CSV table of N, CA and C in Angstrom, one decimal:
chain,number,residue,atom,x,y,z
A,338,MET,N,-1.5,24.0,-0.9
A,338,MET,CA,-1.1,23.0,0.0
A,338,MET,C,0.1,22.2,-0.7
A,339,VAL,N,1.1,22.1,0.1
A,339,VAL,CA,2.3,21.3,-0.4
A,339,VAL,C,2.1,19.9,0.1
A,340,LEU,N,2.2,19.0,-0.9
A,340,LEU,CA,2.0,17.6,-0.6
A,340,LEU,C,3.3,17.0,0.0
A,341,PRO,N,3.3,16.0,0.8
A,341,PRO,CA,4.5,15.4,1.3
A,341,PRO,C,5.2,14.6,0.2
A,342,GLU,N,6.5,14.5,0.3
A,342,GLU,CA,7.2,13.8,-0.8
A,342,GLU,C,7.0,12.3,-0.7
A,343,PHE,N,6.9,11.8,0.5
A,343,PHE,CA,6.7,10.3,0.7
A,343,PHE,C,5.4,10.0,1.4
A,344,VAL,N,4.9,8.8,1.1
A,344,VAL,CA,3.6,8.4,1.8
A,344,VAL,C,3.8,6.9,2.1
A,345,VAL,N,3.0,6.5,3.1
A,345,VAL,CA,2.8,5.1,3.5
A,345,VAL,C,1.4,4.8,3.0
A,346,VAL,N,1.2,3.7,2.3
A,346,VAL,CA,-0.1,3.3,1.8
A,346,VAL,C,-0.4,2.0,2.4
A,347,LEU,N,-1.7,2.0,3.0
A,347,LEU,CA,-2.2,0.8,3.6
A,347,LEU,C,-3.2,0.1,2.7
A,348,CYS,N,-3.1,-1.2,2.6
A,348,CYS,CA,-4.0,-1.9,1.7
A,348,CYS,C,-4.2,-3.3,2.3
A,349,THR,N,-5.5,-3.8,2.4
A,349,THR,CA,-5.7,-5.1,2.8
A,349,THR,C,-6.1,-6.0,1.7
A,350,ALA,N,-5.8,-7.3,1.7
A,350,ALA,CA,-6.1,-8.2,0.7
A,350,ALA,C,-6.3,-9.6,1.3
A,351,PRO,N,-6.9,-10.5,0.5
A,351,PRO,CA,-7.1,-11.9,1.1
A,351,PRO,C,-5.7,-12.6,1.3
A,352,PRO,N,-5.7,-13.5,2.2
A,352,PRO,CA,-4.4,-14.2,2.5
A,352,PRO,C,-4.0,-14.9,1.1
A,353,GLY,N,-2.7,-14.7,0.9
A,353,GLY,CA,-2.1,-15.2,-0.3
A,353,GLY,C,-2.0,-14.2,-1.5
A,354,GLU,N,-3.0,-13.3,-1.6
A,354,GLU,CA,-3.0,-12.4,-2.7
A,354,GLU,C,-2.1,-11.2,-2.4
A,355,ALA,N,-1.9,-10.9,-1.1
A,355,ALA,CA,-1.1,-9.7,-0.8
A,355,ALA,C,0.3,-9.8,-1.2
A,356,GLU,N,0.9,-11.0,-1.1
A,356,GLU,CA,2.3,-11.2,-1.5
A,356,GLU,C,2.5,-10.9,-3.0
A,357,ALA,N,1.5,-11.4,-3.8
A,357,ALA,CA,1.6,-11.1,-5.2
A,357,ALA,C,1.6,-9.6,-5.6
A,358,ILE,N,0.7,-8.9,-4.9
A,358,ILE,CA,0.6,-7.5,-5.0
A,358,ILE,C,1.8,-6.8,-4.6
A,359,ALA,N,2.4,-7.2,-3.4
A,359,ALA,CA,3.6,-6.6,-2.9
A,359,ALA,C,4.8,-6.7,-4.0
A,360,LYS,N,4.9,-7.9,-4.5
A,360,LYS,CA,6.0,-8.2,-5.4
A,360,LYS,C,5.8,-7.4,-6.7
A,361,ALA,N,4.6,-7.3,-7.2
A,361,ALA,CA,4.3,-6.5,-8.4
A,361,ALA,C,4.7,-5.1,-8.2
A,362,LEU,N,4.3,-4.5,-7.0
A,362,LEU,CA,4.6,-3.1,-6.8
A,362,LEU,C,6.1,-2.8,-6.7
A,363,VAL,N,6.8,-3.7,-6.0
A,363,VAL,CA,8.3,-3.5,-5.9
A,363,VAL,C,8.9,-3.7,-7.3
A,364,ASP,N,8.5,-4.8,-8.0
A,364,ASP,CA,9.1,-5.0,-9.3
A,364,ASP,C,8.9,-3.9,-10.3
A,365,ALA,N,7.7,-3.2,-10.2
A,365,ALA,CA,7.4,-2.0,-11.0
A,365,ALA,C,8.1,-0.7,-10.5
A,366,ARG,N,8.8,-0.8,-9.4
A,366,ARG,CA,9.4,0.3,-8.8
A,366,ARG,C,8.3,1.4,-8.4
A,367,LEU,N,7.1,0.9,-8.1
A,367,LEU,CA,6.1,1.8,-7.5
A,367,LEU,C,6.2,1.9,-6.0
A,368,ALA,N,6.9,0.9,-5.4
A,368,ALA,CA,7.1,0.9,-4.0
A,368,ALA,C,8.6,0.5,-3.7
A,369,ALA,N,9.2,1.1,-2.7
A,369,ALA,CA,10.5,0.7,-2.4
A,369,ALA,C,10.5,-0.5,-1.5
A,370,CYS,N,9.4,-0.6,-0.7
A,370,CYS,CA,9.3,-1.7,0.3
A,370,CYS,C,7.8,-1.9,0.6
A,371,VAL,N,7.4,-3.2,0.7
A,371,VAL,CA,6.1,-3.5,1.2
A,371,VAL,C,6.2,-4.6,2.2
A,372,ASN,N,5.7,-4.2,3.4
A,372,ASN,CA,5.6,-5.2,4.5
A,372,ASN,C,4.2,-5.9,4.4
A,373,VAL,N,4.1,-7.2,4.6
A,373,VAL,CA,2.9,-7.9,4.6
A,373,VAL,C,2.7,-8.6,6.0
A,374,THR,N,1.6,-8.4,6.6
A,374,THR,CA,1.4,-9.0,7.9
A,374,THR,C,-0.1,-9.4,8.0
A,375,GLY,N,-0.4,-10.4,8.8
A,375,GLY,CA,-1.8,-10.9,8.9
A,375,GLY,C,-2.5,-10.1,9.9
A,376,VAL,N,-3.8,-9.8,9.6
A,376,VAL,CA,-4.7,-9.1,10.5
A,376,VAL,C,-6.1,-9.8,10.4
A,377,GLN,N,-6.9,-9.5,11.4
A,377,GLN,CA,-8.3,-9.9,11.4
A,377,GLN,C,-9.1,-8.6,11.2
A,378,SER,N,-9.9,-8.5,10.2
A,378,SER,CA,-10.7,-7.3,9.9
A,378,SER,C,-12.2,-7.6,10.2
A,379,SER,N,-12.7,-6.5,10.8
A,379,SER,CA,-14.2,-6.5,11.0
A,379,SER,C,-14.7,-5.2,10.3
A,380,TYR,N,-15.8,-5.4,9.5
A,380,TYR,CA,-16.3,-4.3,8.7
A,380,TYR,C,-17.7,-4.6,8.3
A,381,ARG,N,-18.4,-3.5,7.8
A,381,ARG,CA,-19.7,-3.7,7.3
A,381,ARG,C,-19.7,-3.7,5.8
A,382,TRP,N,-20.3,-4.7,5.2
A,382,TRP,CA,-20.3,-4.8,3.7
A,382,TRP,C,-21.6,-5.3,3.3
A,383,GLU,N,-22.3,-4.6,2.4
A,383,GLU,CA,-23.6,-5.0,1.9
A,383,GLU,C,-24.6,-5.2,3.0
A,384,GLY,N,-24.6,-4.3,4.1
A,384,GLY,CA,-25.6,-4.4,5.1
A,384,GLY,C,-25.3,-5.3,6.3
A,385,ALA,N,-24.2,-6.1,6.2
A,385,ALA,CA,-23.9,-7.1,7.3
A,385,ALA,C,-22.5,-6.9,7.8
A,386,VAL,N,-22.3,-7.1,9.1
A,386,VAL,CA,-21.0,-7.1,9.7
A,386,VAL,C,-20.3,-8.3,9.3
A,387,GLN,N,-19.0,-8.2,8.8
A,387,GLN,CA,-18.2,-9.3,8.4
A,387,GLN,C,-17.0,-9.3,9.3
A,388,SER,N,-16.4,-10.5,9.4
A,388,SER,CA,-15.1,-10.6,10.2
A,388,SER,C,-14.3,-11.7,9.4
A,389,GLU,N,-13.2,-11.2,8.8
A,389,GLU,CA,-12.4,-12.1,8.0
A,389,GLU,C,-10.9,-11.9,8.3
A,390,PRO,N,-10.1,-13.0,8.1
A,390,PRO,CA,-8.7,-12.9,8.1
A,390,PRO,C,-8.2,-12.2,6.8
A,391,GLU,N,-7.3,-11.3,6.9
A,391,GLU,CA,-6.8,-10.6,5.7
A,391,GLU,C,-5.3,-10.4,5.9
A,392,GLU,N,-4.6,-9.9,4.9
A,392,GLU,CA,-3.2,-9.5,5.0
A,392,GLU,C,-3.1,-8.0,4.8
A,393,LEU,N,-2.3,-7.4,5.6
A,393,LEU,CA,-2.2,-5.9,5.5
A,393,LEU,C,-0.9,-5.6,4.8
A,394,LEU,N,-0.9,-4.8,3.7
A,394,LEU,CA,0.2,-4.3,3.0
A,394,LEU,C,0.6,-3.0,3.6
A,395,ILE,N,1.8,-2.8,3.9
A,395,ILE,CA,2.3,-1.5,4.4
A,395,ILE,C,3.3,-1.0,3.3
A,396,ILE,N,2.9,-0.1,2.5
A,396,ILE,CA,3.7,0.2,1.2
A,396,ILE,C,4.3,1.6,1.4
A,397,LYS,N,5.7,1.7,1.2
A,397,LYS,CA,6.4,2.9,1.2
A,397,LYS,C,6.7,3.4,-0.2
A,398,THR,N,6.3,4.7,-0.5
A,398,THR,CA,6.5,5.1,-1.9
A,398,THR,C,6.6,6.7,-1.9
A,399,GLN,N,6.7,7.2,-3.1
A,399,GLN,CA,6.7,8.6,-3.3
A,399,GLN,C,5.2,9.1,-3.5
A,400,GLN,N,4.9,10.3,-3.0
A,400,GLN,CA,3.5,10.8,-3.3
A,400,GLN,C,3.3,10.9,-4.8
A,401,SER,N,4.3,11.3,-5.6
A,401,SER,CA,4.1,11.5,-7.0
A,401,SER,C,3.7,10.2,-7.7
A,402,LEU,N,3.9,9.0,-7.1
A,402,LEU,CA,3.6,7.8,-7.7
A,402,LEU,C,2.2,7.2,-7.3
A,403,LEU,N,1.5,8.0,-6.4
A,403,LEU,CA,0.4,7.4,-5.7
A,403,LEU,C,-0.8,7.0,-6.7
A,404,ASP,N,-1.1,7.9,-7.7
A,404,ASP,CA,-2.2,7.5,-8.6
A,404,ASP,C,-1.9,6.3,-9.4
A,405,THR,N,-0.6,6.1,-9.9
A,405,THR,CA,-0.2,5.0,-10.6
A,405,THR,C,-0.2,3.7,-9.7
A,406,LEU,N,0.2,3.9,-8.5
A,406,LEU,CA,0.2,2.8,-7.5
A,406,LEU,C,-1.2,2.3,-7.3
A,407,ILE,N,-2.1,3.2,-7.1
A,407,ILE,CA,-3.5,2.9,-6.9
A,407,ILE,C,-4.1,2.1,-8.0
A,408,ALA,N,-3.8,2.6,-9.2
A,408,ALA,CA,-4.3,2.0,-10.4
A,408,ALA,C,-3.8,0.6,-10.6
A,409,ARG,N,-2.5,0.4,-10.2
A,409,ARG,CA,-1.9,-1.0,-10.3
A,409,ARG,C,-2.5,-1.9,-9.2
A,410,ILE,N,-2.7,-1.4,-8.0
A,410,ILE,CA,-3.4,-2.3,-7.0
A,410,ILE,C,-4.8,-2.7,-7.5
A,411,LYS,N,-5.5,-1.7,-8.0
A,411,LYS,CA,-6.9,-2.0,-8.4
A,411,LYS,C,-6.9,-3.0,-9.6
A,412,GLY,N,-5.9,-3.0,-10.4
A,412,GLY,CA,-5.8,-4.0,-11.5
A,412,GLY,C,-5.4,-5.4,-11.0
A,413,LEU,N,-4.8,-5.5,-9.9
A,413,LEU,CA,-4.3,-6.8,-9.4
A,413,LEU,C,-5.3,-7.4,-8.3
A,414,HIS,N,-6.1,-6.5,-7.6
A,414,HIS,CA,-6.9,-6.8,-6.4
A,414,HIS,C,-8.1,-7.5,-6.8
A,415,SER,N,-8.5,-8.5,-6.0
A,415,SER,CA,-9.8,-9.2,-6.3
A,415,SER,C,-11.0,-8.5,-5.6
A,416,TYR,N,-10.8,-7.6,-4.7
A,416,TYR,CA,-12.0,-6.9,-4.1
A,416,TYR,C,-12.6,-5.9,-5.0
A,417,GLU,N,-13.9,-5.8,-4.9
A,417,GLU,CA,-14.6,-4.8,-5.6
A,417,GLU,C,-14.2,-3.4,-5.2
A,418,THR,N,-14.0,-3.2,-3.9
A,418,THR,CA,-13.6,-1.9,-3.3
A,418,THR,C,-12.5,-2.1,-2.3
A,419,PRO,N,-11.3,-2.2,-2.9
A,419,PRO,CA,-10.2,-2.5,-2.0
A,419,PRO,C,-9.8,-1.3,-1.1
A,420,GLU,N,-9.4,-1.6,0.1
A,420,GLU,CA,-8.9,-0.5,1.0
A,420,GLU,C,-7.5,-0.1,0.4
A,421,ILE,N,-7.5,1.2,0.1
A,421,ILE,CA,-6.2,1.8,-0.3
A,421,ILE,C,-6.2,3.2,0.3
A,422,ILE,N,-5.4,3.4,1.4
A,422,ILE,CA,-5.3,4.6,2.1
A,422,ILE,C,-3.9,5.1,2.2
A,423,ALA,N,-3.7,6.4,1.8
A,423,ALA,CA,-2.3,6.9,1.9
A,423,ALA,C,-2.2,7.9,3.0
A,424,MET,N,-1.1,7.8,3.7
A,424,MET,CA,-0.8,8.7,4.8
A,424,MET,C,0.5,9.4,4.6
A,425,PRO,N,0.6,10.6,4.9
A,425,PRO,CA,1.9,11.3,4.6
A,425,PRO,C,3.0,10.9,5.6
A,426,ILE,N,4.2,10.8,5.1
A,426,ILE,CA,5.4,10.6,6.0
A,426,ILE,C,5.9,12.0,6.3
A,427,VAL,N,5.8,12.4,7.5
A,427,VAL,CA,6.1,13.8,7.9
A,427,VAL,C,7.6,13.9,8.4
A,428,GLY,N,8.3,12.8,8.5
A,428,GLY,CA,9.6,12.8,9.0
A,428,GLY,C,10.1,11.4,9.0
A,429,GLY,N,11.4,11.3,9.3
A,429,GLY,CA,12.0,10.0,9.5
A,429,GLY,C,13.5,10.0,9.3
A,430,TYR,N,14.1,8.8,9.3
A,430,TYR,CA,15.5,8.7,9.1
A,430,TYR,C,15.9,9.0,7.7
A,431,THR,N,16.7,10.1,7.5
A,431,THR,CA,17.0,10.6,6.2
A,431,THR,C,17.5,9.6,5.2
A,432,PRO,N,18.5,8.8,5.6
A,432,PRO,CA,19.0,7.8,4.7
A,432,PRO,C,17.9,6.8,4.2
A,433,TYR,N,17.0,6.4,5.0
A,433,TYR,CA,15.9,5.6,4.6
A,433,TYR,C,15.0,6.3,3.7
A,434,LEU,N,14.6,7.5,3.9
A,434,LEU,CA,13.8,8.3,3.0
A,434,LEU,C,14.5,8.5,1.6
A,435,GLU,N,15.8,8.7,1.7
A,435,GLU,CA,16.6,8.8,0.4
A,435,GLU,C,16.5,7.5,-0.3
A,436,TRP,N,16.6,6.4,0.4
A,436,TRP,CA,16.5,5.0,-0.2
A,436,TRP,C,15.1,4.8,-0.9
A,437,ILE,N,14.1,5.3,-0.3
A,437,ILE,CA,12.7,5.2,-0.9
A,437,ILE,C,12.8,5.9,-2.3
A,438,ARG,N,13.3,7.1,-2.2
A,438,ARG,CA,13.4,7.9,-3.5
A,438,ARG,C,14.2,7.2,-4.6
A,439,GLU,N,15.4,6.6,-4.2
A,439,GLU,CA,16.2,5.9,-5.1
A,439,GLU,C,15.6,4.6,-5.7
A,440,GLU,N,14.8,4.0,-4.9
A,440,GLU,CA,14.2,2.7,-5.3
A,440,GLU,C,12.9,2.8,-6.1
A,441,THR,N,12.3,4.0,-6.1
A,441,THR,CA,11.0,4.2,-6.9
A,441,THR,C,11.3,5.2,-8.0
A,442,THR,N,10.5,5.1,-9.0
A,442,THR,CA,10.7,5.9,-10.2
A,442,THR,C,9.6,6.9,-10.3
């Protein structure tokens, strides 16, 4: 199986924490861009349904950096089990994809 060159990674974090994670990922060149937006999350945790405001990070990076990016997020994140989900980018505007490549190491 051939892996995609680029991925979008989704991660949720408590309000306020997401911006620090985003900055750290871009500073380390693990992400070319991170969008942060507010969301309301409903989920089951430890047997009970929870509903909390969170911030969603939309992270653009190279597939080859995914393991390092996940490790960095886990080191910065306060959640015991943070949401970190990667989705392949199967196409897009070529200059933007080239920019992702140039801005990440």
